[in-house]
Amino acid sequence: MTDLATGSVQDQITARLTATLAPTHLTVVNESGLHAGHMGDDGTGETHFRVEVETPQFEGLNRVARQRLVNQALADLLSTKIHALAIKARAPGEI
């Protein structure tokens, strides 16, 4: 298993969400290049991300509760390395 605290920020996001949520689908997109020179860009090229995650753990949860689970899994990265995170969270079978 990938070390949850090493590698690129994108790799760390992938590893943490995989370990925490056991997703049936996970896409992590680094959108930092779209925000170069904007507030929150620290020059690393790893500050802005978009996540699409599908997991049975989201069944019966509203959008806010789903996003909280994602944010909890990434809490220390959100406080230190990630400036912006867009989240699309769904249960299997949802569009």
Coordinates of C-alpha atoms in Angstrom, one line a residue:
M1 CA 0.0 0.0 0.0
T2 CA 1.2 3.5 -0.8
D3 CA 2.4 5.5 2.2
L4 CA -0.3 8.0 3.0
A5 CA 2.1 10.8 3.8
T6 CA 4.6 10.6 0.9
G7 CA 4.5 11.2 -2.8
S8 CA 2.8 14.0 -4.7
V9 CA -0.2 15.7 -3.2
Q10 CA -2.3 14.1 -5.8
D11 CA -0.9 10.6 -4.9
Q12 CA -1.6 11.4 -1.2
I13 CA -5.2 12.4 -1.9
T14 CA -5.7 9.2 -3.9
A15 CA -4.1 7.0 -1.2
R16 CA -6.0 8.5 1.7
L17 CA -9.4 8.4 0.0
T18 CA -8.8 4.9 -1.2
A19 CA -7.8 3.8 2.3
T20 CA -10.6 5.7 4.1
L21 CA -13.6 5.4 1.7
A22 CA -12.9 2.2 -0.3
P23 CA -14.3 3.9 -3.5
T24 CA -15.8 2.0 -6.4
H25 CA -14.7 5.0 -8.5
L26 CA -12.1 7.7 -7.8
T27 CA -10.7 10.4 -10.0
V28 CA -8.3 13.0 -8.6
V29 CA -7.5 15.9 -11.0
N30 CA -4.7 18.4 -10.4
E31 CA -6.2 21.7 -11.6
S32 CA -3.4 23.9 -10.2
G33 CA -2.2 24.9 -13.6
L34 CA -5.5 26.7 -14.1
H35 CA -4.8 28.8 -11.1
A36 CA -1.1 29.7 -11.6
G37 CA -0.4 33.2 -10.2
H38 CA -3.8 33.3 -8.4
M39 CA -4.3 33.5 -4.6
G40 CA -3.4 30.2 -3.0
D41 CA -0.8 29.3 -5.7
D42 CA 2.4 28.5 -3.8
G43 CA 4.4 27.7 -6.9
T44 CA 4.4 23.9 -6.2
G45 CA 1.8 23.2 -8.9
E46 CA -0.1 21.1 -6.3
T47 CA -2.6 23.4 -4.6
H48 CA -5.9 23.1 -6.5
F49 CA -7.7 19.7 -7.0
R50 CA -11.0 18.2 -8.2
V51 CA -12.1 14.9 -6.8
E52 CA -14.9 12.6 -8.0
V53 CA -15.5 9.8 -5.6
E54 CA -18.2 7.1 -5.5
T55 CA -18.5 4.8 -2.5
P56 CA -21.2 2.8 -0.8
Q57 CA -20.3 4.7 2.3
F58 CA -22.2 7.7 0.9
E59 CA -25.5 5.9 0.6
G60 CA -28.2 7.7 2.7
L61 CA -25.9 10.7 3.3
N62 CA -26.6 14.2 2.1
R63 CA -24.1 16.3 0.1
V64 CA -22.7 18.0 3.1
A65 CA -22.2 14.8 5.1
R66 CA -20.4 13.2 2.1
Q67 CA -18.1 16.2 1.7
R68 CA -17.3 16.1 5.4
L69 CA -16.1 12.5 5.1
V70 CA -13.8 13.5 2.2
N71 CA -12.6 16.6 4.1
Q72 CA -11.9 14.5 7.3
A73 CA -9.8 12.0 5.2
L74 CA -7.7 14.9 3.9
A75 CA -7.8 17.2 6.9
D76 CA -4.0 17.8 7.4
L77 CA -3.5 18.3 3.6
L78 CA -6.3 20.8 3.5
S79 CA -4.7 22.7 6.4
T80 CA -1.2 22.7 4.9
K81 CA -0.9 21.9 1.2
I82 CA -4.3 22.1 -0.6
H83 CA -5.7 25.5 -1.2
A84 CA -8.9 24.5 -3.1
L85 CA -10.7 21.2 -3.4
A86 CA -13.8 20.7 -5.5
I87 CA -15.7 17.5 -4.6
K88 CA -18.3 15.5 -6.4
A89 CA -19.4 12.7 -4.1
R90 CA -21.9 10.1 -5.0
A91 CA -23.2 6.6 -4.0
P92 CA -23.1 3.8 -6.5
G93 CA -25.9 4.1 -9.0
E94 CA -26.2 7.9 -8.7
I95 CA -25.3 10.2 -11.5

